[in-house]
Short mmCIF file of C-alpha atoms in Angstrom, two decimals:
data_model
loop_
_atom_site.label_atom_id
_atom_site.label_comp_id
_atom_site.label_asym_id
_atom_site.label_seq_id
_atom_site.Cartn_x
_atom_site.Cartn_y
_atom_site.Cartn_z
CA VAL A 1 76.61 1.29 50.79
CA HIS A 2 72.99 0.13 50.49
CA LEU A 3 73.17 -3.15 48.56
CA MET A 4 70.20 -4.84 46.97
CA ALA A 5 70.26 -8.59 46.36
CA ARG A 6 70.03 -9.24 42.62
CA ILE A 7 67.30 -10.94 40.68
CA PRO A 8 68.97 -11.19 37.24
CA ASP A 9 65.85 -10.68 35.13
CA VAL A 10 64.90 -7.60 37.15
CA MET A 11 68.05 -5.87 38.33
CA SER A 12 70.11 -6.57 35.21
CA LEU A 13 67.46 -5.25 32.84
CA GLY A 14 68.80 -1.69 32.83
CA SER A 15 67.35 0.16 29.86
CA SER A 16 66.88 -2.96 27.71
CA PRO A 17 63.44 -3.93 26.37
CA VAL A 18 61.12 -6.32 28.12
CA PRO A 19 62.68 -9.66 27.05
CA ARG A 20 60.93 -12.07 24.72
CA ARG A 21 60.03 -15.54 25.86
CA ALA A 22 62.11 -18.43 24.53
CA ARG A 23 59.02 -19.69 22.70
CA GLY A 24 57.53 -17.64 19.91
CA ILE A 25 54.69 -15.29 20.83
CA VAL A 26 51.68 -15.87 18.62
CA SER A 27 49.90 -12.61 17.85
CA ASP A 28 46.14 -12.37 18.10
CA GLN A 29 44.92 -13.25 14.60
CA SER A 30 41.37 -14.16 15.60
CA ALA A 31 39.86 -11.17 13.82
CA GLU A 32 41.65 -11.97 10.57
CA ILE A 33 40.78 -15.67 10.75
CA SER A 34 37.15 -14.87 11.57
CA ALA A 35 36.89 -12.41 8.69
CA ASN A 36 38.32 -14.96 6.22
CA ALA A 37 35.95 -17.65 7.45
CA LEU A 38 33.02 -15.25 7.18
CA GLY A 39 33.98 -14.42 3.60
CA GLN A 40 34.15 -18.09 2.68
CA PHE A 41 30.79 -18.75 4.35
CA ALA A 42 29.19 -15.83 2.50
CA GLY A 43 30.53 -17.22 -0.77
CA SER A 44 29.01 -20.60 -0.03
CA ILE A 45 25.62 -19.04 0.78
CA GLY A 46 25.76 -17.09 -2.47
CA ASN A 47 26.42 -20.24 -4.49
CA ILE A 48 23.56 -22.07 -2.77
CA ALA A 49 21.21 -19.13 -3.34
CA GLN A 50 21.97 -19.24 -7.06
CA GLN A 51 21.17 -22.94 -7.13
CA PHE A 52 17.87 -22.37 -5.29
CA GLY A 53 16.83 -19.70 -7.76
CA GLU A 54 14.03 -17.21 -7.04
CA ARG A 55 12.45 -17.12 -3.58
CA GLU A 56 8.92 -18.41 -3.45
CA ASP A 57 7.61 -15.64 -1.14
CA LYS A 58 9.81 -12.58 -1.38
CA PHE A 59 7.58 -10.53 0.92
CA ALA A 60 7.64 -13.06 3.80
CA TYR A 61 11.36 -13.57 3.28
CA ALA A 62 12.01 -9.82 3.47
CA GLN A 63 9.88 -9.48 6.58
CA ALA A 64 11.75 -12.29 8.31
CA LYS A 65 15.09 -10.87 7.20
CA SER A 66 14.17 -7.43 8.55
CA SER A 67 13.09 -8.93 11.87
CA LEU A 68 16.38 -10.80 12.20
CA LEU A 69 18.52 -7.76 11.36
CA GLN A 70 16.57 -5.61 13.83
CA ALA A 71 17.17 -8.22 16.53
CA ASP A 72 20.87 -8.16 15.65
CA ILE A 73 21.07 -4.40 16.11
CA ALA A 74 19.11 -4.50 19.37
CA THR A 75 21.25 -7.31 20.80
CA ARG A 76 24.51 -5.59 19.91
CA LYS A 77 23.27 -2.29 21.33
CA GLU A 78 22.32 -4.03 24.57
CA LEU A 79 25.87 -5.38 24.90
CA GLU A 80 27.54 -2.12 23.86
CA ASN A 81 28.06 -0.64 27.33
CA ASP A 82 27.94 -3.90 29.28
CA PRO A 83 31.20 -4.39 31.21
CA ASP A 84 30.95 -8.21 31.18
CA TRP A 85 32.87 -8.61 27.91
CA ARG A 86 33.70 -12.25 28.71
CA THR A 87 30.09 -13.29 28.04
CA TYR A 88 29.44 -11.12 24.98
CA GLU A 89 29.78 -13.99 22.53
CA THR A 90 27.65 -16.55 24.39
CA ARG A 91 24.91 -14.03 25.15
CA TYR A 92 24.86 -12.80 21.57
CA GLN A 93 24.68 -16.35 20.24
CA ALA A 94 21.86 -17.27 22.62
CA ALA A 95 19.82 -14.16 21.75
CA MET A 96 20.36 -14.43 18.01
CA SER A 97 19.67 -18.17 17.87
CA LYS A 98 16.25 -17.46 19.33
CA ALA A 99 15.76 -14.53 16.94
CA LEU A 100 16.77 -16.70 13.98
CA GLU A 101 14.37 -19.46 15.00
CA SER A 102 11.56 -16.95 15.51
CA SER A 103 12.15 -15.17 12.21
CA ALA A 104 12.50 -18.42 10.28
CA SER A 105 9.13 -19.64 11.56
CA SER A 106 7.42 -16.92 9.50
CA VAL A 107 8.94 -18.24 6.26
CA ARG A 108 6.56 -20.92 5.00
CA GLY A 109 8.12 -22.56 1.99
CA ASN A 110 10.61 -25.31 2.70
CA ARG A 111 13.04 -24.02 0.10
CA ASP A 112 12.76 -20.42 1.31
CA ARG A 113 13.13 -21.47 4.92
CA ALA A 114 16.23 -23.55 4.23
CA LEU A 115 17.80 -20.64 2.36
CA PHE A 116 16.72 -18.18 5.06
CA GLU A 117 18.27 -20.28 7.83
CA MET A 118 21.58 -20.42 5.95
CA ASP A 119 21.37 -16.72 5.17
CA GLY A 120 20.52 -16.02 8.84
CA LYS A 121 23.48 -18.04 10.03
CA MET A 122 25.71 -15.85 7.90
CA ASP A 123 24.17 -12.78 9.53
CA LEU A 124 24.80 -14.38 12.92
CA GLU A 125 28.44 -15.10 12.02
CA ARG A 126 28.88 -11.54 10.80
CA GLY A 127 27.42 -10.24 14.06
CA LEU A 128 29.65 -12.59 16.05
CA HIS A 129 32.66 -11.21 14.20
CA GLU A 130 31.70 -7.68 15.27
CA ILE A 131 30.89 -8.78 18.83
CA ARG A 132 34.25 -10.51 19.19
CA GLY A 133 35.95 -7.32 18.06
CA LYS A 134 34.06 -5.23 20.61
CA ALA A 135 34.78 -7.79 23.33
CA LYS A 136 38.47 -7.65 22.44
CA VAL A 137 38.50 -3.87 22.71
CA LYS A 138 36.81 -4.10 26.10
CA GLU A 139 39.23 -6.82 27.17
CA ILE A 140 42.22 -4.71 26.17
CA ASP A 141 40.86 -1.72 28.11
CA TRP A 142 40.27 -3.96 31.12
CA GLY A 143 43.70 -5.58 30.76
CA ARG A 144 45.49 -2.25 30.60
CA SER A 145 43.55 -0.86 33.55
CA THR A 146 44.18 -4.00 35.61
CA THR A 147 47.88 -3.92 34.75
CA ASP A 148 48.12 -0.26 35.77
CA GLN A 149 46.43 -1.04 39.10
CA THR A 150 48.76 -3.99 39.70
CA LEU A 151 51.85 -1.92 38.95
CA GLU A 152 50.74 0.97 41.15
CA ALA A 153 49.93 -1.38 44.05
CA ASN A 154 53.25 -3.21 43.63
CA ARG A 155 55.17 0.07 43.47
CA SER A 156 53.62 1.28 46.72
CA ALA A 157 54.13 -2.09 48.40
CA ALA A 158 57.75 -2.32 47.23
CA MET A 159 58.63 1.11 48.56
CA ASN A 160 57.22 0.16 51.96
CA ALA A 161 58.48 -3.43 52.03
CA PRO A 162 60.53 -4.38 55.12
CA ASP A 163 63.38 -6.04 53.19
CA ASP A 164 65.13 -6.07 49.81
CA LEU A 165 64.05 -9.58 48.83
CA THR A 166 60.37 -8.69 49.19
CA ARG A 167 60.92 -5.50 47.18
CA GLN A 168 62.59 -7.41 44.38
CA ALA A 169 59.93 -10.10 44.38
CA LEU A 170 57.36 -7.34 43.80
CA LEU A 171 59.47 -5.90 40.98
CA GLY A 172 59.72 -9.34 39.41
CA ALA A 173 55.94 -9.84 39.68
CA SER A 174 55.41 -6.45 38.03
CA LYS A 175 57.66 -7.38 35.15
CA GLU A 176 55.82 -10.69 34.69
CA ALA A 177 52.48 -8.85 34.72
CA ILE A 178 53.67 -6.65 31.85
CA ILE A 179 55.02 -9.62 29.86
CA GLY A 180 51.77 -11.51 30.39
CA ALA A 181 49.70 -8.49 29.32
CA LYS A 182 51.84 -8.13 26.19
CA GLU A 183 51.33 -11.80 25.31
CA LYS A 184 47.56 -11.37 25.61
CA GLY A 185 47.71 -8.51 23.12
CA TYR A 186 47.05 -5.71 25.59
CA TYR A 187 50.33 -4.00 24.69
CA SER A 188 52.65 -3.96 21.71
CA GLU A 189 56.32 -4.88 22.17
CA GLN A 190 57.31 -1.21 22.35
CA GLU A 191 54.44 -0.30 24.67
CA ALA A 192 55.41 -3.09 27.06
CA THR A 193 59.04 -1.95 27.06
CA ASN A 194 58.04 1.66 27.72
CA LEU A 195 55.63 0.59 30.45
CA PHE A 196 58.25 -1.41 32.33
CA GLN A 197 60.87 1.30 31.98
CA GLY A 198 58.38 3.88 33.26
CA PHE A 199 57.43 1.64 36.18
CA ARG A 200 61.06 0.94 37.01
CA ASP A 201 62.04 4.62 36.87
CA SER A 202 59.01 5.66 38.92
CA TYR A 203 59.82 3.08 41.59
CA ALA A 204 63.49 4.08 41.69
CA THR A 205 62.83 7.82 41.99
CA GLY A 206 60.06 7.22 44.55
CA TYR A 207 62.28 4.98 46.66
CA LEU A 208 65.12 7.50 46.53
CA ASP A 209 62.76 10.32 47.54
CA MET A 210 61.98 8.42 50.74
CA GLN A 211 65.63 8.53 51.81
CA THR A 212 67.51 11.32 53.56
CA PRO A 213 69.66 13.43 51.25
CA ALA A 214 72.82 11.82 52.64
CA LYS A 215 71.45 8.32 52.06
CA ARG A 216 70.30 9.33 48.59
CA ILE A 217 73.81 10.51 47.73
CA GLU A 218 75.23 7.24 49.04
CA MET A 219 72.89 5.18 46.85
CA LEU A 220 73.33 7.37 43.77
CA THR A 221 77.12 7.22 43.94
CA GLY A 222 77.27 3.53 44.86
CA LYS A 223 76.73 0.33 42.90
CA ASN A 224 74.08 -2.39 43.02
CA THR A 225 71.43 -0.03 44.35
CA VAL A 226 67.99 0.99 43.16
CA ALA A 227 69.70 3.93 41.43
CA ASP A 228 71.01 1.45 38.84
CA PHE A 229 67.53 1.48 37.30
CA LEU A 230 67.93 5.14 36.28
CA GLN A 231 69.32 6.48 33.03
CA PRO A 232 72.70 8.21 33.54
CA ASP A 233 71.38 11.72 32.87
CA VAL A 234 68.43 11.27 35.25
CA ARG A 235 70.74 9.80 37.88
CA ALA A 236 73.11 12.76 37.58
CA LYS A 237 70.27 15.30 37.98
CA ILE A 238 68.90 13.55 41.06
CA LEU A 239 72.41 13.35 42.54
CA GLU A 240 72.96 17.06 41.97
CA ALA A 241 69.64 17.88 43.64
CA ALA A 242 70.43 15.57 46.57
CA LYS A 243 73.81 17.23 47.12
CA LYS A 244 72.19 20.67 47.12
CA GLU A 245 69.51 19.54 49.57
CA ASP A 246 72.13 17.95 51.81
CA ARG A 247 74.23 21.12 51.72
CA ASP A 248 71.18 23.27 52.55
CA LEU A 249 70.37 21.07 55.54
CA ASN A 250 73.94 21.28 56.81
CA VAL A 251 73.95 25.07 56.41
CA ARG A 252 70.69 25.35 58.35
CA ARG A 253 71.98 23.13 61.14
CA GLU A 254 75.31 24.94 61.41
CA SER A 255 73.80 28.43 61.24
CA GLN A 256 71.27 27.49 63.93
CA ALA A 257 74.09 26.31 66.18
CA GLN A 258 76.14 29.47 65.50
CA GLU A 259 73.15 31.70 66.19
CA ASP A 260 72.45 30.00 69.52
CA VAL A 261 76.07 30.41 70.66
CA ILE A 262 76.36 34.05 69.56
CA VAL A 263 73.00 35.19 70.93
CA ALA A 264 73.66 33.39 74.22
CA LYS A 265 76.81 35.49 74.62
CA TYR A 266 75.87 38.82 73.01
CA GLY A 267 72.08 38.81 72.87
CA ALA A 268 70.28 40.34 69.88
CA THR A 269 72.70 43.27 69.78
CA PRO A 270 74.83 44.88 67.06
CA ALA A 271 77.81 43.05 68.55
CA ALA A 272 76.11 39.74 67.71
CA LEU A 273 75.92 40.75 64.05
CA THR A 274 79.58 41.73 64.06
CA VAL A 275 80.57 38.30 65.36
CA ALA A 276 78.27 36.52 62.88
CA ARG A 277 79.81 38.40 59.96
CA GLY A 278 83.17 36.94 60.93
CA ILE A 279 82.14 33.34 60.13
CA LYS A 280 84.32 31.98 57.33
CA ASP A 281 81.84 29.78 55.46
CA PRO A 282 79.90 32.26 53.30
CA GLU A 283 76.63 30.30 53.26
CA VAL A 284 76.70 29.65 57.00
CA ARG A 285 77.67 33.28 57.59
CA ASP A 286 74.79 34.68 55.53
CA SER A 287 72.28 32.33 57.12
CA THR A 288 73.51 33.14 60.66
CA VAL A 289 73.42 36.90 60.01
CA ASN A 290 69.86 36.62 58.70
CA ARG A 291 68.81 34.59 61.72
CA ILE A 292 70.22 37.18 64.12
CA LYS A 293 68.56 40.01 62.19
CA VAL A 294 65.25 38.20 62.58
CA ARG A 295 65.89 37.91 66.31
CA GLN A 296 66.69 41.62 66.52
CA ALA A 297 63.50 42.49 64.64
CA GLU A 298 61.47 40.24 66.93
CA ALA A 299 63.07 41.82 70.03
CA LYS A 300 62.39 45.32 68.71
CA GLN A 301 58.77 44.41 67.97
CA ALA A 302 58.36 42.92 71.43
CA GLU A 303 59.80 46.04 73.05
CA ALA A 304 57.50 48.31 71.04
CA GLU A 305 54.47 46.25 72.05
CA TYR A 306 55.58 46.37 75.69
CA HIS A 307 55.82 50.16 75.65
CA ASP A 308 52.46 50.43 73.88
CA ASP A 309 50.88 48.37 76.63
CA LEU A 310 52.44 50.60 79.30
CA GLY A 311 51.20 53.71 77.51
CA GLU A 312 47.66 52.34 77.38
CA SER A 313 47.83 51.42 81.06
CA ALA A 314 49.04 54.93 81.98
CA LEU A 315 46.32 56.58 79.85
CA SER A 316 43.66 54.42 81.45
CA PHE A 317 44.99 55.32 84.90
CA LEU A 318 44.98 59.06 84.17
CA ASN A 319 41.56 59.00 82.49
CA GLY A 320 40.23 57.32 85.59
CA GLY A 321 41.13 60.37 87.67
CA GLY A 322 44.60 59.31 88.75
CA LYS A 323 47.55 61.71 88.88
CA TYR A 324 50.78 61.24 87.00
CA ALA A 325 52.73 61.35 90.26
CA ASP A 326 50.67 58.43 91.50
CA LEU A 327 51.37 56.18 88.48
CA PRO A 328 52.73 52.76 89.51
CA LEU A 329 56.50 52.79 89.39
CA LYS A 330 56.61 49.95 86.86
CA ILE A 331 54.49 51.95 84.41
CA LYS A 332 56.24 55.24 85.04
CA ASN A 333 59.76 53.81 84.60
CA GLY A 334 58.73 51.97 81.46
CA LEU A 335 57.27 54.99 79.66
CA LYS A 336 59.31 56.68 76.96
CA PRO A 337 60.07 60.39 77.39
CA SER A 338 57.59 61.26 74.61
CA GLU A 339 54.86 59.41 76.47
#
């Protein structure tokens, strides 16, 4: 029986979910916290604006505000399809700090400028909130893609590993990759569980497919093998298919051997078919009979082609001015009466 050394947190998982860490997993609440902070900041700006009263130069203020908002849109659009999500926030801050400084310089009054700078900082915080959200989406896409690549590479490596310990180390690393991705918020609890179960089942079925049918049956009917990863119904279906494949191979081998023995003694003759039909095993019998029929058909085809060649040779000889009586003996004896 093919035994696999156990790594408890891998081999004993069965169909259970990806386990939780002993410590609590803190969910990603950055968006919620940022939104609350932004709301509080906006409230503060509103209170200050009321205290400042009317703006001294509404036109200049509006122009500066428009310039800042346009810069915000342009900066966010520039980052939209940029794959370097890790630097979204710093690049946005750098670009918008310059834009804020530039826009504020066109506001002349000290009171208007002070209010504009506070108002602009709120716009910057609002933009940062959106940028962080987009960066998180990009990060999750990247994290999922990277996890998929890791799992696929580990699956392939595990199936081709030279020993069981290396295989199980790769399975353990795959499980840790999924747990780590879940903790970063790339997967929900259920998604992580489904992902590991899918990976485990894919590895198990792939590894079993690499074995001979006989070895597959041995692993599927034994204990402490890679087949333990499979659900009972899946395991039963694979076992049934392996038994059928093993039986088909045995029938082919046995019928080939029977055919060789019978044809060696009787040739591709009717007597060979009679002997083949006496084989007790029905599947071996049918396969052997079919094999001999194929041999008979091939022999008949070969004989027909041989006679056709002789006929063409005789016709060529006669058309060249030769007489029938002078035909080479090999051709003459090989011709059929109708020829």
